[in-house]
Structure formats: structure tokens, C-alpha cells
XYZ file of C-alpha atoms in Angstrom:
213
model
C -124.473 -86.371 -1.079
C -124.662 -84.915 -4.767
C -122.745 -88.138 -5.867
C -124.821 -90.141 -3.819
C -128.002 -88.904 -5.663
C -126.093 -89.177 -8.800
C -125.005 -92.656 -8.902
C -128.924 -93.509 -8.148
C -130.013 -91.713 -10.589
C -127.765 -93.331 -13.095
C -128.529 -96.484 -12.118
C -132.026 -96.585 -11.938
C -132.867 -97.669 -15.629
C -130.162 -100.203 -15.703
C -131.247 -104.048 -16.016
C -129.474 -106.792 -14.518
C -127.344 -108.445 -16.816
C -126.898 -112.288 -17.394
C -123.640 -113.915 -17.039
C -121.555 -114.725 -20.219
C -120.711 -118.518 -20.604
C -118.974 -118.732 -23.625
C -119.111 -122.614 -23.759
C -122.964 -122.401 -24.023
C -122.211 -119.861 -26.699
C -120.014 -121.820 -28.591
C -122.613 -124.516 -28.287
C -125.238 -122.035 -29.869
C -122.942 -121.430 -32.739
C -122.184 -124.774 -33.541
C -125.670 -125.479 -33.172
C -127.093 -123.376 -35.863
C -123.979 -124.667 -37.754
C -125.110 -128.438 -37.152
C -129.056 -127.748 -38.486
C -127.188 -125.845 -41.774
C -125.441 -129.005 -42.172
C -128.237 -131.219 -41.634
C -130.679 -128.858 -43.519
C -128.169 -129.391 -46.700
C -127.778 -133.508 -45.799
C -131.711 -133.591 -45.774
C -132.220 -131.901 -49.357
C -129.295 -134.404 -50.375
C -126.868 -131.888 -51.647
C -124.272 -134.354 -50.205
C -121.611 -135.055 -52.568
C -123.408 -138.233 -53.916
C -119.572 -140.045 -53.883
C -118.789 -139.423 -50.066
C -118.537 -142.294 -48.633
C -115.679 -143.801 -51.205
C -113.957 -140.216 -50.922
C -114.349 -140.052 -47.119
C -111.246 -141.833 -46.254
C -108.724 -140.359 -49.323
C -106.034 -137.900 -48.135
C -107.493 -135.094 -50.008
C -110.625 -135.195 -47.912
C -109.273 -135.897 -44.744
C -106.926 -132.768 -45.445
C -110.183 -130.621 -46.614
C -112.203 -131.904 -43.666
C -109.870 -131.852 -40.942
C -107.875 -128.846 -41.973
C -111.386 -126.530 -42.188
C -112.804 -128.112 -39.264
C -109.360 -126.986 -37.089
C -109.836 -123.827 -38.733
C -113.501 -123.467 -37.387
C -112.924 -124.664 -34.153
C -110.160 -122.191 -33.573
C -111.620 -119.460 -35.174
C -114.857 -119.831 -33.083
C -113.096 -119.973 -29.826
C -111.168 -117.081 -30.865
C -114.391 -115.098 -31.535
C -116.085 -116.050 -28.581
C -113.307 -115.221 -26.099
C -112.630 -111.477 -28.392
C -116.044 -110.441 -26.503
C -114.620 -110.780 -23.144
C -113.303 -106.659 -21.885
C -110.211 -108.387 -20.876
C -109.255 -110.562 -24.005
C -107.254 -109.087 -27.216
C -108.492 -110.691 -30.725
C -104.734 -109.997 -31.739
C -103.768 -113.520 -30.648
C -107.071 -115.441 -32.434
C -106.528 -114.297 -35.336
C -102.925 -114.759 -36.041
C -103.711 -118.442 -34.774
C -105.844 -119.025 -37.381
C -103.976 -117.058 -40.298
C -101.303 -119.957 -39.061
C -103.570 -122.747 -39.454
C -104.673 -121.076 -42.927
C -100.967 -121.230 -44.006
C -99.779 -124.044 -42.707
C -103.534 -125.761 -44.158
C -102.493 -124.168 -47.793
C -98.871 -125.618 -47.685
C -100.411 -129.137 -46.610
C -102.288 -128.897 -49.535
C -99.580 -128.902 -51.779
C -99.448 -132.707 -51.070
C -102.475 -134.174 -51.378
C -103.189 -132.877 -55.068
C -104.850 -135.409 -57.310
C -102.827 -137.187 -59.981
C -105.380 -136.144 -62.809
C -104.805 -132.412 -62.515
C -101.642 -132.584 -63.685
C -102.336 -131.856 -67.053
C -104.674 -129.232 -66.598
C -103.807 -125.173 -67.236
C -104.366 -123.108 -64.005
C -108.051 -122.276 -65.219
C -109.050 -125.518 -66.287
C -108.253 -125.996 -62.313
C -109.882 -122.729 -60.809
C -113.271 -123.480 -62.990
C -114.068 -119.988 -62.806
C -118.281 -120.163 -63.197
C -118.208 -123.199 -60.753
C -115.811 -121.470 -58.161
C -118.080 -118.362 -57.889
C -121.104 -120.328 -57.313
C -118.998 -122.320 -54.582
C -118.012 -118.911 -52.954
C -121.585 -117.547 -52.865
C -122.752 -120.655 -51.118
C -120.219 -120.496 -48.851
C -120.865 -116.790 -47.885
C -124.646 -117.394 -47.948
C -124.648 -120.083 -45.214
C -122.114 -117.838 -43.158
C -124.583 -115.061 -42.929
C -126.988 -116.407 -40.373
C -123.631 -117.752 -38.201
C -121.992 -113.718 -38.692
C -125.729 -112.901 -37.693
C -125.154 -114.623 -34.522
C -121.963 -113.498 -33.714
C -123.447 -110.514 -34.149
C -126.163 -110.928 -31.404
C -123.459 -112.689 -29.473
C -120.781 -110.366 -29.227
C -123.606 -107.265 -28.833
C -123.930 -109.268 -25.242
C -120.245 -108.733 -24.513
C -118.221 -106.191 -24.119
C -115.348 -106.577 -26.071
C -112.785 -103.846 -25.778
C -111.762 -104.097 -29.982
C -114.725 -104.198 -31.216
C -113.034 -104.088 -35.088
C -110.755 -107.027 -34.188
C -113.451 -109.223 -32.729
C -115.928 -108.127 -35.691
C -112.598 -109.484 -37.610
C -112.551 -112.723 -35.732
C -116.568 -113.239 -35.955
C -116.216 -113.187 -39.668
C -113.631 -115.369 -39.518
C -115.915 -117.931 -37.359
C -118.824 -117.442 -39.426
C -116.444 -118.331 -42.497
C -114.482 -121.212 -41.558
C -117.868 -122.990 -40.060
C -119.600 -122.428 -43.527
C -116.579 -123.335 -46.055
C -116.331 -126.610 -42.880
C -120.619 -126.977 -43.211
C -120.551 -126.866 -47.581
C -117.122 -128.943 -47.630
C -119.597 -132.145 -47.552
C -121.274 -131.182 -50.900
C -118.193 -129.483 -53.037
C -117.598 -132.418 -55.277
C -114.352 -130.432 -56.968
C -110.797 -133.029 -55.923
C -108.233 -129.750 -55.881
C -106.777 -128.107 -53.477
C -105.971 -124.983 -55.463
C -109.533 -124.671 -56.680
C -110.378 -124.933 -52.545
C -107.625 -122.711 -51.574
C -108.711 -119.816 -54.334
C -112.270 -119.973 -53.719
C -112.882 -120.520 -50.221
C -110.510 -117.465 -49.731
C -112.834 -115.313 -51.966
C -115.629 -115.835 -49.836
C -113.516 -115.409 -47.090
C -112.189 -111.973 -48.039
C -116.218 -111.339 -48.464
C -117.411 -112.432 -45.390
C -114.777 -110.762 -43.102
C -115.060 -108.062 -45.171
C -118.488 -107.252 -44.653
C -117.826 -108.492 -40.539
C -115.360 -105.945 -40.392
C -117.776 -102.596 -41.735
C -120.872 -103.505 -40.436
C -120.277 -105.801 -37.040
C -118.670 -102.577 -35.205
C -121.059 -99.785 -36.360
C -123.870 -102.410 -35.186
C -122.126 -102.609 -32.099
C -121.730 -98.512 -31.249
C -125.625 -98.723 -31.602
């Protein structure tokens, strides 16, 4: 039969593929996020007062609030690669969390900043070197995502290239959170947004043309 003959033919360069397990995938991610962390730790980049500030409601809020963020952003990314899965629901998940992290914040703001104008606060030159280190350890983490959802076959390729950067984001601002040594949660909120607006950005052009390829 012609479509006999056909199908064989179509099929005879194909390789068998391995099974997606997106919990050993998650475990890759966090992973590479784990030896960024303790990369950083072992140069001593740790904010030297850590273990007095460890246990103050602005870091538990910083700490806990970004590592919620990551964890839900990464499971979000993971499961956009599946055909069946719409990144729809991830992401407005963790724009909540964002929100809700933001308005949490609100609460936990130092005593000493009262004082302070609104750009005393954002500390412009220091806030752009905190965004730039945040984007530049979320690179090799997109760069993964990138490999990783590549391996899937995700049906929205621009929404999951919108959650990766999103992962890659949230696990970096989470990974440098342990050496920022600035106590406001406005400078966090401003800043950490920048670099997320870059790295999502940059997700969102390049993870989809990389993935018609």
C-alpha cells in the first residue's frame, strides 16, 4: 500500500525518544540553582549579617515569599512543556503570589526608612547592580529551560517561554536574596521586577524562535 510505504519511509530516520519526568527535571533545575547558591556562599558574598537578620520578619517575608514564588513558577514551567498542559494557569498563579508577596510587603518595612525620600529608598546605582546580578545568574537556569522545554512538546510555546523566564527569575532573585544586604521592601519590589521584566523579556523573543528550530 502507497500509505504503507509512506509511513515507513517517514519513520525511518526517527529516534526513539526518552520519557519526560518532570520531577527529575525539576530536580535538574534546582540543582544548577543549588551550586549558584553555593558557588556565591563559597566566594562569601553572603550578606556578612545573616545569621542576626535570618529570623526578622523582613527576611522571612523576602525569603519565603521568593522561594514560593520559585517553587511555583518552576512547576509551572515544567508542566507548560507537556502537549496537553496550558501555561495560562502558571502564570496567573504566580502573578498572584507576586501581588499578594508586594502587598505583604507593605508590613514588614523597617522603622528607619521612614524618613527617607523615595530615592534615598530605590538607591538607584545600587539597585541596577542588584538587577544585573539577578539577571546574570538567571541566564544559565533560562538556558536550561531552554534545553528542557526543547525536549517537550509544549503546545504554547510563547506562554511556556513566558513561564521559563519566570522560573529562571524567581530562582535567581530566591539564589542572590542571601547576599542583598538592602532592609526595604520597596527597593526589593522595584528592582527585582526590573530584572524580571528583563529576563522574561528576553524568554519571551528568543525561547520560541529557539524552539521552531
Amino acid at each position: 500500500m502507497l500509505s504503507d510505504a509512506l509511513i515507513l519511509d517517514l519513520s525511518a530516520n526517527l529516534a526513539p525518544v526518552r520519557r519526560r519526568r518532570p520531577s527529575r527535571e525539576i530536580a535538574l533545575l534546582l540543582a544548577l540553582g543549588g551550586g549558584e547558591l553555593a558557588l556565591l556562599l563559597g566566594l562569601g558574598l553572603m550578606r556578612p549579617d545573616m545569621g542576626r537578620m535570618i529570623a526578622t520578619p523582613y527576611m522571612l517575608w523576602k525569603l519565603c515569599g521568593l522561594a514560593l514564588l520559585a517553587g511555583a513558577a518552576c512547576i509551572g514551567a515544567i508542566r507548560s512543556f507537556a502537549p496537553t498542559v496550558r501555561p495560562r494557569a502558571g502564570l496567573m498563579v504566580v502573578f498572584a503570589l507576586a501581588v499578594a508577596m508586594m502587598i505583604a510587603g507593605a508590613f514588614v518595612t523597617p522603622g528607619h526608612y521612614g524618613g527617607q525620600t523615595w530615592l534615598d529608598r530605590l538607591a538607584p546605582l545600587q539597585g541596577m547592580l542588584c538587577s544585573t546580578s539577578i539577571v546574570v545568574l538567571s541566564l544559565p537556569l533560562m538556558a536550561m529551560l531552554s534545553v528542557l522545554m526543547h525536549r517537550g512538546a509544549p503546545t504554547h510555546p510563547q506562554g511556556s517561554a513566558l513561564a521559563s523566564g519566570l522560573a529562571a527569575i524567581t530562582l535567581g532573585a530566591f539564589i542572590f536574596a542571601f547576599c542583598c544586604r538592602v532592609n526595604d521592601p520597596l527597593y526589593i519590589a522595584v528592582w527585582y521586577s526590573v530584572a524580571c521584566a528583563v529576563v522574561t523579556s528576553m524568554a519571551r523573543w528568543l525561547l520560541p524562535r529557539r524552539f521552531r528550530l
